[in-house]
Amino acid sequence: MTDNDSFSLVCDAELDASGLNCPLPLLKAKLELNRLPSGGVLKVIATDAGSQRDFRAFAQLAGHELLREEAEEGIYRYWLRKR
């Protein structure tokens, strides 16, 4: 991970899944990705620690690109590029 200040990425959509438990953050992200065009970037904010495993596996299985992930004080952020 790089320093937060050195990372900037234009997102086409942002999903705040804070407070939702597995599998809801991933399910909501899948719905949001369906609305984006190919190449679109979705930023997801979650508080469920299990989301780390879920988003890595989902990106790999679905063919999306997990551009970045961050974990800080129980808040998890993911940037996904739709295939």
PDB file of C-alpha atoms in Angstrom:
ATOM      1  CA  MET A   1       0.000   0.000   0.000  1.00  0.00           C
ATOM      2  CA  THR A   2       1.119   3.465  -0.712  1.00  0.00           C
ATOM      3  CA  ASP A   3       0.558   6.550   1.354  1.00  0.00           C
ATOM      4  CA  ASN A   4      -3.028   7.842   1.135  1.00  0.00           C
ATOM      5  CA  ASP A   5      -1.799  11.272   0.049  1.00  0.00           C
ATOM      6  CA  SER A   6      -0.003   9.864  -2.989  1.00  0.00           C
ATOM      7  CA  PHE A   7      -3.000   7.908  -4.288  1.00  0.00           C
ATOM      8  CA  SER A   8      -5.765   9.537  -6.235  1.00  0.00           C
ATOM      9  CA  LEU A   9      -8.132   7.804  -8.586  1.00  0.00           C
ATOM     10  CA  VAL A  10     -11.249   9.120 -10.236  1.00  0.00           C
ATOM     11  CA  CYS A  11     -14.180   6.901  -9.294  1.00  0.00           C
ATOM     12  CA  ASP A  12     -17.337   6.564 -11.332  1.00  0.00           C
ATOM     13  CA  ALA A  13     -19.363   5.469  -8.299  1.00  0.00           C
ATOM     14  CA  GLU A  14     -18.931   5.106  -4.555  1.00  0.00           C
ATOM     15  CA  LEU A  15     -20.691   2.631  -2.280  1.00  0.00           C
ATOM     16  CA  ASP A  16     -20.731   3.060   1.495  1.00  0.00           C
ATOM     17  CA  ALA A  17     -21.396  -0.393   2.938  1.00  0.00           C
ATOM     18  CA  SER A  18     -20.348   0.588   6.462  1.00  0.00           C
ATOM     19  CA  GLY A  19     -22.151  -1.370   9.157  1.00  0.00           C
ATOM     20  CA  LEU A  20     -23.193  -4.171   6.804  1.00  0.00           C
ATOM     21  CA  ASN A  21     -22.037  -7.717   7.492  1.00  0.00           C
ATOM     22  CA  CYS A  22     -20.960 -10.380   5.026  1.00  0.00           C
ATOM     23  CA  PRO A  23     -22.173 -10.955   2.360  1.00  0.00           C
ATOM     24  CA  LEU A  24     -24.045  -7.643   1.992  1.00  0.00           C
ATOM     25  CA  PRO A  25     -21.062  -5.386   1.128  1.00  0.00           C
ATOM     26  CA  LEU A  26     -20.121  -7.703  -1.727  1.00  0.00           C
ATOM     27  CA  LEU A  27     -23.700  -8.149  -2.950  1.00  0.00           C
ATOM     28  CA  LYS A  28     -24.283  -4.394  -3.012  1.00  0.00           C
ATOM     29  CA  ALA A  29     -20.963  -3.893  -4.814  1.00  0.00           C
ATOM     30  CA  LYS A  30     -21.970  -6.436  -7.466  1.00  0.00           C
ATOM     31  CA  LEU A  31     -25.223  -4.557  -8.063  1.00  0.00           C
ATOM     32  CA  GLU A  32     -23.388  -1.244  -8.323  1.00  0.00           C
ATOM     33  CA  LEU A  33     -20.808  -2.697 -10.737  1.00  0.00           C
ATOM     34  CA  ASN A  34     -23.661  -3.890 -12.964  1.00  0.00           C
ATOM     35  CA  ARG A  35     -24.670  -0.242 -13.420  1.00  0.00           C
ATOM     36  CA  LEU A  36     -21.193   0.849 -14.504  1.00  0.00           C
ATOM     37  CA  PRO A  37     -19.813   0.627 -18.025  1.00  0.00           C
ATOM     38  CA  SER A  38     -16.819  -1.578 -18.728  1.00  0.00           C
ATOM     39  CA  GLY A  39     -13.717   0.152 -17.365  1.00  0.00           C
ATOM     40  CA  GLY A  40     -15.714   2.033 -14.728  1.00  0.00           C
ATOM     41  CA  VAL A  41     -14.249   2.308 -11.235  1.00  0.00           C
ATOM     42  CA  LEU A  42     -16.210   1.644  -8.065  1.00  0.00           C
ATOM     43  CA  LYS A  43     -14.963   2.668  -4.629  1.00  0.00           C
ATOM     44  CA  VAL A  44     -16.386   0.612  -1.757  1.00  0.00           C
ATOM     45  CA  ILE A  45     -16.169   1.471   1.940  1.00  0.00           C
ATOM     46  CA  ALA A  46     -16.878  -1.378   4.368  1.00  0.00           C
ATOM     47  CA  THR A  47     -16.440  -2.154   8.060  1.00  0.00           C
ATOM     48  CA  ASP A  48     -16.698  -5.957   7.882  1.00  0.00           C
ATOM     49  CA  ALA A  49     -13.226  -7.510   8.257  1.00  0.00           C
ATOM     50  CA  GLY A  50     -14.354 -10.479   6.146  1.00  0.00           C
ATOM     51  CA  SER A  51     -14.767  -8.145   3.196  1.00  0.00           C
ATOM     52  CA  GLN A  52     -11.007  -8.281   2.582  1.00  0.00           C
ATOM     53  CA  ARG A  53     -11.146 -11.955   1.660  1.00  0.00           C
ATOM     54  CA  ASP A  54     -14.455 -11.533  -0.178  1.00  0.00           C
ATOM     55  CA  PHE A  55     -13.388  -8.660  -2.441  1.00  0.00           C
ATOM     56  CA  ARG A  56     -10.073 -10.288  -3.371  1.00  0.00           C
ATOM     57  CA  ALA A  57     -11.787 -13.544  -4.341  1.00  0.00           C
ATOM     58  CA  PHE A  58     -14.652 -11.788  -6.117  1.00  0.00           C
ATOM     59  CA  ALA A  59     -12.334  -9.663  -8.258  1.00  0.00           C
ATOM     60  CA  GLN A  60     -10.318 -12.699  -9.273  1.00  0.00           C
ATOM     61  CA  LEU A  61     -13.324 -14.908 -10.028  1.00  0.00           C
ATOM     62  CA  ALA A  62     -15.367 -12.249 -11.832  1.00  0.00           C
ATOM     63  CA  GLY A  63     -12.426 -10.883 -13.808  1.00  0.00           C
ATOM     64  CA  HIS A  64     -12.603  -7.386 -12.348  1.00  0.00           C
ATOM     65  CA  GLU A  65      -9.421  -5.589 -11.341  1.00  0.00           C
ATOM     66  CA  LEU A  66      -8.888  -4.816  -7.665  1.00  0.00           C
ATOM     67  CA  LEU A  67      -6.918  -1.615  -8.178  1.00  0.00           C
ATOM     68  CA  ARG A  68      -6.298  -0.910  -4.523  1.00  0.00           C
ATOM     69  CA  GLU A  69      -7.371  -1.855  -1.039  1.00  0.00           C
ATOM     70  CA  GLU A  70      -6.816  -0.079   2.258  1.00  0.00           C
ATOM     71  CA  ALA A  71      -7.461  -1.052   5.858  1.00  0.00           C
ATOM     72  CA  GLU A  72      -7.328   1.578   8.572  1.00  0.00           C
ATOM     73  CA  GLU A  73      -8.868   1.443  12.047  1.00  0.00           C
ATOM     74  CA  GLY A  74     -11.595  -1.031  11.092  1.00  0.00           C
ATOM     75  CA  ILE A  75     -12.508   0.721   7.839  1.00  0.00           C
ATOM     76  CA  TYR A  76     -11.813  -1.100   4.593  1.00  0.00           C
ATOM     77  CA  ARG A  77     -11.723   0.617   1.210  1.00  0.00           C
ATOM     78  CA  TYR A  78     -11.614  -1.041  -2.202  1.00  0.00           C
ATOM     79  CA  TRP A  79     -11.289   0.308  -5.718  1.00  0.00           C
ATOM     80  CA  LEU A  80     -12.575  -2.066  -8.389  1.00  0.00           C
ATOM     81  CA  ARG A  81     -12.350  -1.584 -12.153  1.00  0.00           C
ATOM     82  CA  LYS A  82     -15.140  -3.342 -14.006  1.00  0.00           C
ATOM     83  CA  ARG A  83     -14.007  -5.667 -16.766  1.00  0.00           C
TER      84      ARG A  83
END
